[in-house]
Amino acid sequence: MDDTPLASFSLTHVHYNADDPISYLCAWLALVPQALCVIYATLIWSSREVEVVLMGLGQFGCEVLNFALKRLIKEQRPPRMNGKGYGMPSSHAQFTAFFSVSLTLFLLLRHTPLPASPSHTPFSIPQRLLLSTVALICAAIVAWSRIYLNYHNPQQVFVGFSAGALSAVVWFAITDYLRRNGWVDWGLDTWAARELRMRDLVVEEDLVAPGWDRWERKRRDKRVGKGQNKASESVKKR
């Protein structure tokens, strides 16, 4: 038999207390960054929205920063820790903080929805505030879960959350500069962006509005066509 020792692929390998329901829930929360990565990839591929691409690039840069900080600080995880590698700062806290703060800044400062139409009702300010609050609370819960599972101590989680939030603010300022000075429009006019069908609609309308409008027009035209056909048949019978 082959006695070669095997390693564990720890990307989705989470230790938790099987007798503790909260620990079990925290184990699921540990998969939130992976789920968000899938969401990023899905939205980028399906919507081709430059705002989503910019947010994804910022998220990737935040992860690179976390990788560098861990190897610069070299602080160990808590005693009897359940993870490997350095613990300062928490990557889960930093990841979710960047996402939630970026979403909040977009909804409250950048999103300028078009007026309501028969098929589209934009989010109001209270609704956007509620969604932003929910996102921030969820990020805080994921960060807390890392302490509960004993993967990080409170200081590591606090630094990670702070680094993610600060990264989101800095990246938002950078992208705001790129937008105001025409660099985003310039990028959208390049051959590569046009070949990839990149667009910039989500700043003014939600992701489903354009497709929904087209769908409603198609169904309306279809109903009108059926009505005209029935009228023609009725005339012929007479």
Coordinates of N, CA and C in Angstrom, one line a residue:
M1 N 0.8 -1.2 0.0 CA 0.0 0.0 0.0 C 0.9 1.2 0.0
D2 N 0.4 2.3 -0.6 CA 1.1 3.6 -0.7 C 0.9 4.3 0.7
D3 N 2.1 4.6 1.4 CA 2.0 5.2 2.7 C 2.3 6.7 2.6
T4 N 2.1 7.3 1.4 CA 2.4 8.7 1.2 C 1.3 9.5 2.0
P5 N 1.7 10.4 2.9 CA 0.8 11.2 3.7 C -0.1 12.1 2.8
L6 N -1.3 12.3 3.1 CA -2.2 13.1 2.3 C -2.5 14.4 3.0
A7 N -2.6 15.5 2.3 CA -2.9 16.8 2.8 C -4.4 17.1 2.6
S8 N -4.9 18.0 3.4 CA -6.3 18.4 3.4 C -6.5 19.7 2.5
F9 N -7.4 19.6 1.6 CA -7.7 20.8 0.8 C -8.6 21.7 1.6
S10 N -8.1 22.7 2.3 CA -8.8 23.4 3.3 C -9.8 24.5 2.8
L11 N -9.9 24.7 1.5 CA -10.8 25.8 1.0 C -12.2 25.7 1.6
T12 N -12.7 24.5 1.6 CA -14.1 24.3 2.2 C -14.1 23.3 3.4
H13 N -12.9 23.1 4.0 CA -12.8 22.2 5.1 C -12.9 23.0 6.4
V14 N -14.0 22.8 7.1 CA -14.3 23.6 8.3 C -14.5 22.7 9.5
H15 N -13.7 23.0 10.6 CA -13.9 22.2 11.8 C -15.0 22.9 12.7
Y16 N -15.9 22.1 13.2 CA -16.9 22.7 14.1 C -17.3 21.7 15.1
N17 N -18.0 22.1 16.2 CA -18.5 21.2 17.2 C -19.9 20.6 16.8
A18 N -19.9 19.3 16.5 CA -21.1 18.7 16.0 C -22.2 18.7 17.0
D19 N -21.9 18.9 18.3 CA -23.0 18.9 19.3 C -23.5 20.3 19.5
D20 N -23.0 21.3 18.8 CA -23.4 22.7 19.0 C -24.1 23.2 17.7
P21 N -25.4 23.5 17.8 CA -26.1 24.0 16.6 C -25.5 25.4 16.1
I22 N -25.1 26.2 17.0 CA -24.5 27.5 16.6 C -23.2 27.3 15.9
S23 N -22.4 26.3 16.4 CA -21.1 26.0 15.7 C -21.4 25.5 14.3
Y24 N -22.5 24.7 14.2 CA -22.8 24.1 12.8 C -23.2 25.3 11.9
L25 N -24.0 26.2 12.4 CA -24.3 27.4 11.6 C -23.1 28.2 11.2
C26 N -22.2 28.4 12.1 CA -20.9 29.1 11.8 C -20.1 28.4 10.8
A27 N -20.2 27.1 10.7 CA -19.5 26.3 9.7 C -20.0 26.7 8.3
W28 N -21.3 26.8 8.2 CA -21.9 27.2 7.0 C -21.5 28.7 6.6
L29 N -21.5 29.5 7.6 CA -21.1 30.9 7.4 C -19.7 31.0 6.9
A30 N -18.8 30.0 7.2 CA -17.4 30.0 6.7 C -17.4 29.9 5.2
L31 N -18.5 29.5 4.6 CA -18.5 29.3 3.1 C -19.0 30.6 2.4
V32 N -19.3 31.6 3.1 CA -19.8 32.9 2.5 C -18.9 33.4 1.5
P33 N -17.6 33.6 1.8 CA -16.7 34.1 0.7 C -16.7 33.3 -0.6
Q34 N -16.7 32.0 -0.5 CA -16.8 31.2 -1.7 C -18.1 31.4 -2.4
A35 N -19.2 31.5 -1.7 CA -20.5 31.8 -2.3 C -20.4 33.2 -3.0
L36 N -19.8 34.2 -2.4 CA -19.8 35.5 -3.0 C -18.9 35.5 -4.3
C37 N -17.9 34.6 -4.3 CA -17.0 34.5 -5.5 C -17.9 33.9 -6.6
V38 N -18.7 33.0 -6.3 CA -19.6 32.4 -7.4 C -20.5 33.4 -7.9
I39 N -21.1 34.3 -6.9 CA -22.0 35.3 -7.3 C -21.3 36.4 -8.2
Y40 N -20.1 36.7 -7.8 CA -19.3 37.7 -8.7 C -19.2 37.1 -10.1
A41 N -18.7 35.9 -10.2 CA -18.5 35.3 -11.5 C -19.8 35.2 -12.3
T42 N -20.9 34.8 -11.7 CA -22.1 34.7 -12.3 C -22.6 36.0 -12.9
L43 N -22.6 37.0 -12.0 CA -23.1 38.4 -12.4 C -22.2 39.0 -13.5
I44 N -20.9 38.8 -13.4 CA -20.0 39.3 -14.5 C -20.3 38.7 -15.8
W45 N -20.5 37.3 -15.8 CA -20.7 36.6 -17.0 C -22.1 36.9 -17.6
S46 N -23.1 37.0 -16.7 CA -24.5 37.2 -17.2 C -24.9 38.6 -17.5
S47 N -24.4 39.6 -16.7 CA -24.8 41.0 -16.9 C -23.8 41.8 -17.7
R48 N -22.5 41.4 -17.7 CA -21.4 42.2 -18.3 C -21.4 43.6 -17.8
E49 N -21.8 43.8 -16.6 CA -21.8 45.2 -16.0 C -20.4 45.6 -15.6
V50 N -19.9 46.8 -16.0 CA -18.6 47.2 -15.6 C -18.6 47.5 -14.1
E51 N -19.7 47.9 -13.5 CA -19.7 48.2 -12.1 C -19.4 46.9 -11.3
V52 N -20.0 45.8 -11.7 CA -19.7 44.5 -11.0 C -18.3 44.1 -11.3
V53 N -17.7 44.3 -12.5 CA -16.3 44.0 -12.7 C -15.4 44.8 -11.8
L54 N -15.7 46.1 -11.7 CA -14.8 47.0 -10.9 C -14.9 46.5 -9.4
M55 N -16.1 46.2 -8.9 CA -16.2 45.7 -7.6 C -15.5 44.4 -7.4
G56 N -15.5 43.5 -8.4 CA -14.8 42.2 -8.3 C -13.3 42.4 -8.3
L57 N -12.8 43.4 -9.1 CA -11.4 43.7 -9.1 C -11.0 44.2 -7.7
G58 N -11.8 45.1 -7.1 CA -11.5 45.6 -5.8 C -11.5 44.5 -4.7
Q59 N -12.4 43.5 -4.9 CA -12.4 42.4 -4.0 C -11.2 41.5 -4.1
F60 N -10.7 41.3 -5.3 CA -9.5 40.6 -5.5 C -8.3 41.3 -4.9
G61 N -8.3 42.6 -5.1 CA -7.2 43.4 -4.5 C -7.2 43.3 -3.0
C62 N -8.4 43.3 -2.4 CA -8.5 43.2 -1.0 C -7.9 41.8 -0.5
E63 N -8.2 40.8 -1.2 CA -7.6 39.5 -0.9 C -6.1 39.5 -1.0
V64 N -5.6 40.1 -2.0 CA -4.1 40.2 -2.2 C -3.5 41.0 -1.0
L65 N -4.2 42.0 -0.5 CA -3.8 42.8 0.6 C -3.8 41.9 1.9
N66 N -4.8 41.1 2.0 CA -4.9 40.2 3.2 C -3.7 39.2 3.2
F67 N -3.5 38.6 2.0 CA -2.4 37.7 1.8 C -1.0 38.3 2.3
A68 N -0.8 39.5 1.8 CA 0.4 40.2 2.1 C 0.5 40.6 3.6
L69 N -0.6 41.0 4.2 CA -0.6 41.4 5.6 C -0.3 40.2 6.5
K70 N -0.9 39.1 6.2 CA -0.7 37.9 7.0 C 0.8 37.5 7.1
R71 N 1.4 37.6 5.9 CA 2.8 37.2 5.8 C 3.8 38.3 6.3
L72 N 3.3 39.5 6.4 CA 4.1 40.5 7.0 C 4.0 40.6 8.5
I73 N 2.8 40.4 9.1 CA 2.6 40.4 10.5 C 3.0 39.1 11.2
K74 N 2.6 38.0 10.5 CA 3.0 36.6 11.0 C 2.5 36.3 12.4
E75 N 1.3 36.7 12.7 CA 0.7 36.4 14.0 C 0.0 35.1 13.9
Q76 N 0.2 34.2 14.9 CA -0.4 32.9 14.9 C -1.9 33.0 15.3
R77 N -2.6 31.9 15.0 CA -4.0 31.8 15.3 C -4.1 31.5 16.8
P78 N -5.3 31.5 17.4 CA -5.5 31.3 18.8 C -5.0 29.9 19.2
P79 N -4.7 29.7 20.5 CA -4.3 28.4 21.0 C -5.5 27.4 20.7
R80 N -5.1 26.2 20.4 CA -6.0 25.1 20.1 C -6.9 25.6 18.9
M81 N -6.2 26.4 18.0 CA -7.0 26.9 16.8 C -7.4 25.7 15.9
N82 N -8.4 26.0 15.1 CA -8.9 25.0 14.2 C -8.5 25.2 12.7
G83 N -7.6 26.1 12.5 CA -7.2 26.4 11.1 C -5.7 26.4 11.0
K84 N -5.2 26.5 9.8 CA -3.7 26.6 9.5 C -3.4 27.9 9.0
G85 N -2.1 28.2 9.0 CA -1.6 29.5 8.5 C -1.7 30.6 9.5
Y86 N -1.3 31.8 9.1 CA -1.3 32.9 10.0 C -2.8 33.4 10.3
G87 N -3.0 34.1 11.4 CA -4.3 34.5 11.7 C -4.6 36.0 11.6
M88 N -3.6 36.8 11.5 CA -3.8 38.3 11.5 C -3.5 38.9 10.1
P89 N -4.5 39.5 9.5 CA -5.9 39.7 9.9 C -6.8 38.6 9.4
S90 N -8.0 38.5 9.9 CA -9.0 37.5 9.4 C -9.4 37.7 8.0
S91 N -9.2 36.8 7.1 CA -9.5 36.9 5.7 C -11.0 36.9 5.5
H92 N -11.8 36.1 6.3 CA -13.2 36.1 6.2 C -13.8 37.5 6.6
A93 N -13.3 38.0 7.7 CA -13.8 39.3 8.1 C -13.5 40.4 7.1
Q94 N -12.3 40.4 6.5 CA -11.9 41.4 5.5 C -12.7 41.2 4.3
F95 N -12.9 40.0 3.8 CA -13.6 39.8 2.6 C -15.1 40.3 2.7
T96 N -15.8 39.9 3.7 CA -17.2 40.3 3.9 C -17.3 41.7 4.2
A97 N -16.4 42.3 4.9 CA -16.4 43.8 5.2 C -16.3 44.5 3.9
F98 N -15.4 44.1 3.0 CA -15.2 44.8 1.7 C -16.5 44.8 0.9
F99 N -17.1 43.6 0.8 CA -18.3 43.4 0.0 C -19.4 44.2 0.6
S100 N -19.7 44.2 1.9 CA -20.8 44.9 2.4 C -20.7 46.4 2.4
V101 N -19.5 46.9 2.7 CA -19.2 48.3 2.6 C -19.3 48.8 1.2
S102 N -18.8 48.0 0.2 CA -18.8 48.4 -1.2 C -20.3 48.5 -1.7
L103 N -21.1 47.5 -1.3 CA -22.5 47.5 -1.7 C -23.2 48.7 -1.1
T104 N -22.9 49.0 0.2 CA -23.5 50.1 0.9 C -23.2 51.4 0.2
L105 N -21.9 51.6 -0.2 CA -21.5 52.9 -0.9 C -22.1 53.0 -2.2
F106 N -22.2 51.8 -2.9 CA -22.9 51.9 -4.2 C -24.4 52.3 -4.1
L107 N -25.1 51.6 -3.2 CA -26.5 51.9 -3.1 C -26.8 53.3 -2.6
L108 N -26.0 53.8 -1.7 CA -26.3 55.1 -1.1 C -25.7 56.3 -1.8
L109 N -24.5 56.1 -2.5 CA -23.8 57.2 -3.1 C -23.7 57.2 -4.6
R110 N -23.7 56.0 -5.2 CA -23.5 55.9 -6.7 C -24.8 55.6 -7.4
H111 N -25.6 54.8 -6.8 CA -26.8 54.4 -7.5 C -27.8 55.5 -7.7
T112 N -28.1 55.9 -8.9 CA -29.1 57.0 -9.2 C -30.2 56.5 -10.1
P113 N -31.2 55.8 -9.5 CA -32.1 55.1 -10.4 C -33.0 56.0 -11.2
L114 N -33.4 55.5 -12.4 CA -34.3 56.2 -13.2 C -35.6 56.3 -12.6
P115 N -36.5 57.3 -13.0 CA -37.9 57.4 -12.5 C -38.6 56.1 -12.7
A116 N -39.6 55.9 -11.9 CA -40.4 54.6 -12.0 C -41.1 54.6 -13.4
S117 N -41.3 53.4 -13.9 CA -42.1 53.2 -15.1 C -43.1 52.1 -14.8
P118 N -44.0 51.8 -15.8 CA -45.1 50.8 -15.5 C -44.5 49.4 -15.2
S119 N -43.3 49.1 -15.6 CA -42.7 47.8 -15.4 C -41.5 47.9 -14.4
H120 N -41.2 49.0 -13.9 CA -40.0 49.1 -13.0 C -40.2 50.1 -11.9
T121 N -40.1 49.7 -10.7 CA -40.1 50.6 -9.5 C -38.8 50.5 -8.8
P122 N -38.0 51.6 -8.9 CA -36.6 51.5 -8.3 C -36.7 51.5 -6.7
F123 N -35.6 51.0 -6.1 CA -35.5 51.0 -4.7 C -35.5 52.5 -4.2
S124 N -36.3 52.7 -3.1 CA -36.3 54.0 -2.5 C -35.1 54.1 -1.5
I125 N -34.8 55.3 -1.0 CA -33.7 55.5 -0.1 C -33.9 54.6 1.2
P126 N -35.1 54.6 1.8 CA -35.3 53.7 3.0 C -35.0 52.2 2.6
Q127 N -35.4 51.8 1.4 CA -35.2 50.4 1.0 C -33.7 50.1 0.9
R128 N -33.0 51.1 0.3 CA -31.5 50.9 0.1 C -30.8 51.0 1.4
L129 N -31.3 51.8 2.3 CA -30.7 51.8 3.7 C -30.9 50.5 4.4
L130 N -32.1 49.9 4.2 CA -32.4 48.6 4.9 C -31.5 47.5 4.3
L131 N -31.4 47.5 3.0 CA -30.5 46.5 2.3 C -29.1 46.7 2.7
S132 N -28.6 47.9 2.8 CA -27.2 48.1 3.3 C -27.0 47.7 4.7
T133 N -28.0 48.0 5.6 CA -27.9 47.6 7.0 C -27.8 46.0 7.1
V134 N -28.7 45.4 6.3 CA -28.7 43.9 6.4 C -27.3 43.3 5.9
A135 N -26.8 43.9 4.8 CA -25.5 43.5 4.4 C -24.4 43.7 5.4
L136 N -24.4 44.8 6.1 CA -23.4 45.1 7.1 C -23.5 44.1 8.3
I137 N -24.8 43.9 8.7 CA -25.0 43.0 9.8 C -24.6 41.6 9.5
C138 N -24.9 41.1 8.3 CA -24.5 39.8 7.8 C -22.9 39.7 7.8
A139 N -22.2 40.7 7.4 CA -20.8 40.7 7.4 C -20.3 40.6 8.8
A140 N -20.9 41.3 9.7 CA -20.5 41.3 11.1 C -20.7 39.9 11.7
I141 N -21.8 39.2 11.3 CA -22.1 37.9 11.9 C -21.0 36.9 11.3
V142 N -20.7 37.0 10.1 CA -19.6 36.1 9.5 C -18.3 36.3 10.3
A143 N -18.0 37.6 10.5 CA -16.8 37.9 11.2 C -16.8 37.3 12.6
W144 N -17.9 37.5 13.3 CA -18.1 36.9 14.7 C -17.9 35.4 14.7
S145 N -18.5 34.8 13.6 CA -18.4 33.3 13.6 C -17.0 32.8 13.6
R146 N -16.1 33.5 13.1 CA -14.7 33.1 13.1 C -14.1 33.0 14.5
I147 N -14.6 33.9 15.3 CA -14.2 33.8 16.8 C -14.8 32.6 17.4
Y148 N -16.1 32.4 17.1 CA -16.8 31.3 17.7 C -16.2 30.0 17.4
L149 N -15.8 29.9 16.1 CA -15.2 28.6 15.7 C -13.7 28.5 16.1
N150 N -13.2 29.5 16.8 CA -11.8 29.5 17.3 C -10.8 29.5 16.2
Y151 N -11.1 30.1 15.0 CA -10.2 30.3 14.0 C -9.4 31.6 14.1
H152 N -10.0 32.5 14.9 CA -9.3 33.8 15.1 C -9.7 34.4 16.4
N153 N -8.8 35.3 17.0 CA -9.2 36.0 18.2 C -9.9 37.3 17.8
P154 N -10.5 38.0 18.8 CA -11.2 39.2 18.4 C -10.4 40.3 17.8
Q155 N -9.1 40.4 18.2 CA -8.2 41.4 17.5 C -8.0 41.1 16.1
Q156 N -7.8 39.9 15.7 CA -7.6 39.5 14.3 C -8.8 39.8 13.5
V157 N -10.0 39.5 14.0 CA -11.2 39.8 13.3 C -11.5 41.3 13.2
F158 N -11.2 42.1 14.2 CA -11.4 43.5 14.2 C -10.5 44.1 13.1
V159 N -9.2 43.7 13.1 CA -8.3 44.3 12.1 C -8.7 43.9 10.7
G160 N -9.1 42.6 10.5 CA -9.6 42.2 9.2 C -10.8 43.0 8.8
F161 N -11.8 43.2 9.6 CA -13.0 43.9 9.3 C -12.6 45.3 8.9
S162 N -11.7 45.9 9.7 CA -11.3 47.3 9.5 C -10.6 47.5 8.2
A163 N -9.7 46.5 7.9 CA -8.9 46.5 6.6 C -9.9 46.4 5.4
G164 N -10.9 45.5 5.5 CA -11.8 45.4 4.5 C -12.7 46.6 4.2
A165 N -13.1 47.2 5.3 CA -13.9 48.4 5.2 C -13.1 49.6 4.6
L166 N -11.9 49.7 5.1 CA -11.1 50.8 4.6 C -10.7 50.6 3.1
S167 N -10.5 49.3 2.8 CA -10.2 49.0 1.3 C -11.3 49.4 0.5
A168 N -12.6 49.1 0.9 CA -13.8 49.4 0.2 C -13.9 50.9 -0.1
V169 N -13.6 51.7 1.0 CA -13.7 53.1 0.9 C -12.7 53.7 -0.1
V170 N -11.5 53.2 0.0 CA -10.4 53.6 -0.9 C -10.7 53.3 -2.3
W171 N -11.2 52.0 -2.6 CA -11.4 51.5 -3.9 C -12.6 52.3 -4.5
F172 N -13.6 52.6 -3.7 CA -14.8 53.4 -4.1 C -14.3 54.8 -4.6
A173 N -13.4 55.4 -3.8 CA -12.9 56.7 -4.2 C -12.1 56.6 -5.5
I174 N -11.3 55.5 -5.7 CA -10.6 55.4 -7.0 C -11.5 55.2 -8.2
T175 N -12.5 54.4 -8.0 CA -13.4 54.1 -9.1 C -14.3 55.4 -9.4
D176 N -14.6 56.1 -8.3 CA -15.3 57.4 -8.5 C -14.5 58.4 -9.4
Y177 N -13.2 58.4 -9.1 CA -12.3 59.3 -9.9 C -12.2 58.8 -11.3
L178 N -12.1 57.5 -11.5 CA -12.1 56.9 -12.9 C -13.4 57.3 -13.7
R179 N -14.5 57.2 -13.0 CA -15.8 57.6 -13.6 C -15.9 59.0 -13.9
R180 N -15.6 59.9 -13.0 CA -15.7 61.3 -13.2 C -14.8 61.9 -14.3
N181 N -13.6 61.2 -14.5 CA -12.7 61.7 -15.4 C -12.7 60.9 -16.7
G182 N -13.8 60.1 -17.0 CA -14.0 59.5 -18.3 C -13.2 58.3 -18.6
W183 N -12.5 57.7 -17.6 CA -11.7 56.5 -17.8 C -12.6 55.3 -18.0
V184 N -13.7 55.2 -17.3 CA -14.6 54.1 -17.4 C -15.2 54.1 -18.8
D185 N -15.7 55.3 -19.2 CA -16.3 55.4 -20.6 C -15.2 55.1 -21.7
W186 N -14.0 55.5 -21.4 CA -13.0 55.2 -22.4 C -12.8 53.7 -22.5
G187 N -12.7 53.0 -21.3 CA -12.6 51.6 -21.3 C -13.7 50.8 -22.0
L188 N -14.9 51.3 -21.8 CA -16.1 50.7 -22.5 C -16.1 50.9 -24.0
D189 N -15.3 51.9 -24.5 CA -15.3 52.1 -25.9 C -14.2 51.3 -26.6
T190 N -13.3 50.6 -25.8 CA -12.2 49.8 -26.4 C -12.8 48.6 -27.1
W191 N -12.0 48.0 -28.0 CA -12.4 46.9 -28.8 C -12.7 45.7 -27.9
A192 N -11.9 45.4 -26.9 CA -12.1 44.3 -26.0 C -13.4 44.4 -25.3
A193 N -13.7 45.6 -24.7 CA -15.0 45.8 -24.0 C -16.2 45.6 -24.9
R194 N -16.1 46.1 -26.1 CA -17.2 46.0 -27.0 C -17.4 44.5 -27.5
E195 N -16.3 43.8 -27.7 CA -16.4 42.4 -28.0 C -17.0 41.6 -26.9
L196 N -16.7 42.0 -25.6 CA -17.2 41.3 -24.5 C -18.6 41.8 -24.1
R197 N -19.2 42.7 -24.8 CA -20.5 43.3 -24.6 C -20.6 43.9 -23.2
M198 N -19.6 44.6 -22.8 CA -19.6 45.3 -21.5 C -20.5 46.5 -21.6
R199 N -21.2 46.7 -20.4 CA -22.1 47.8 -20.4 C -22.1 48.5 -19.0
D200 N -22.8 49.6 -18.9 CA -22.8 50.4 -17.6 C -24.2 50.9 -17.3
L201 N -25.1 49.9 -17.0 CA -26.5 50.3 -16.8 C -26.9 50.2 -15.4
V202 N -26.3 49.4 -14.6 CA -26.7 49.2 -13.2 C -26.7 50.4 -12.3
V203 N -25.9 51.4 -12.7 CA -25.8 52.6 -11.9 C -27.1 53.3 -11.9
E204 N -27.9 53.2 -13.0 CA -29.2 53.9 -13.1 C -30.4 52.9 -13.0
E205 N -30.2 51.7 -13.2 CA -31.3 50.8 -13.2 C -30.9 49.4 -12.6
D206 N -31.8 48.7 -12.1 CA -31.4 47.4 -11.5 C -31.2 46.4 -12.6
L207 N -30.6 45.2 -12.2 CA -30.1 44.3 -13.2 C -31.3 43.6 -14.0
V208 N -32.5 43.6 -13.5 CA -33.6 42.9 -14.2 C -34.4 43.8 -15.0
A209 N -34.3 45.2 -14.8 CA -35.2 46.1 -15.5 C -35.2 46.0 -17.0
P210 N -34.0 46.1 -17.6 CA -34.0 46.1 -19.1 C -34.6 44.8 -19.7
G211 N -34.2 43.7 -19.2 CA -34.8 42.4 -19.7 C -36.3 42.3 -19.4
W212 N -36.7 42.8 -18.3 CA -38.1 42.8 -17.9 C -38.9 43.7 -18.9
D213 N -38.4 44.8 -19.2 CA -39.1 45.7 -20.1 C -39.3 45.1 -21.5
R214 N -38.2 44.4 -22.0 CA -38.3 43.8 -23.3 C -39.3 42.6 -23.2
W215 N -39.3 41.9 -22.1 CA -40.2 40.7 -21.9 C -41.7 41.2 -21.9
E216 N -41.9 42.3 -21.2 CA -43.3 42.9 -21.2 C -43.8 43.3 -22.5
R217 N -42.9 44.0 -23.3 CA -43.2 44.4 -24.6 C -43.5 43.3 -25.5
K218 N -42.7 42.2 -25.4 CA -42.9 41.0 -26.2 C -44.3 40.4 -25.9
R219 N -44.6 40.2 -24.6 CA -45.9 39.6 -24.3 C -47.1 40.5 -24.7
R220 N -46.9 41.8 -24.6 CA -48.0 42.8 -25.0 C -48.2 42.7 -26.5
D221 N -47.1 42.7 -27.2 CA -47.3 42.5 -28.7 C -47.9 41.2 -29.1
K222 N -47.6 40.2 -28.3 CA -48.1 38.9 -28.6 C -49.6 38.8 -28.3
R223 N -50.0 39.5 -27.2 CA -51.5 39.6 -26.9 C -52.2 40.4 -27.9
V224 N -51.6 41.5 -28.4 CA -52.2 42.3 -29.4 C -52.4 41.5 -30.7
G225 N -51.3 40.8 -31.0 CA -51.4 40.0 -32.3 C -52.5 38.9 -32.2
K226 N -52.6 38.3 -31.0 CA -53.7 37.3 -30.9 C -55.0 37.9 -31.0
G227 N -55.2 39.1 -30.4 CA -56.4 39.8 -30.5 C -56.8 40.2 -31.9
Q228 N -55.8 40.7 -32.7 CA -56.1 41.0 -34.1 C -56.4 39.8 -34.9
N229 N -55.8 38.6 -34.6 CA -56.1 37.4 -35.4 C -57.5 37.0 -35.1
K230 N -58.0 37.1 -33.8 CA -59.3 36.7 -33.5 C -60.3 37.6 -34.2
A231 N -60.0 38.9 -34.2 CA -60.9 39.8 -34.9 C -61.0 39.5 -36.3
S232 N -59.9 39.2 -37.0 CA -59.9 38.8 -38.4 C -60.7 37.6 -38.7
E233 N -60.6 36.6 -37.8 CA -61.3 35.4 -38.0 C -62.8 35.6 -37.8
S234 N -63.2 36.5 -36.9 CA -64.6 36.8 -36.6 C -65.2 37.5 -37.8
V235 N -64.4 38.4 -38.5 CA -64.9 39.1 -39.6 C -65.1 38.1 -40.8
K236 N -64.2 37.2 -41.0 CA -64.3 36.2 -42.0 C -65.5 35.3 -41.9
K237 N -65.8 35.0 -40.6 CA -67.0 34.1 -40.4 C -68.3 34.8 -40.8
R238 N -68.3 36.2 -40.5 CA -69.5 36.9 -40.9 C -69.7 37.0 -42.4

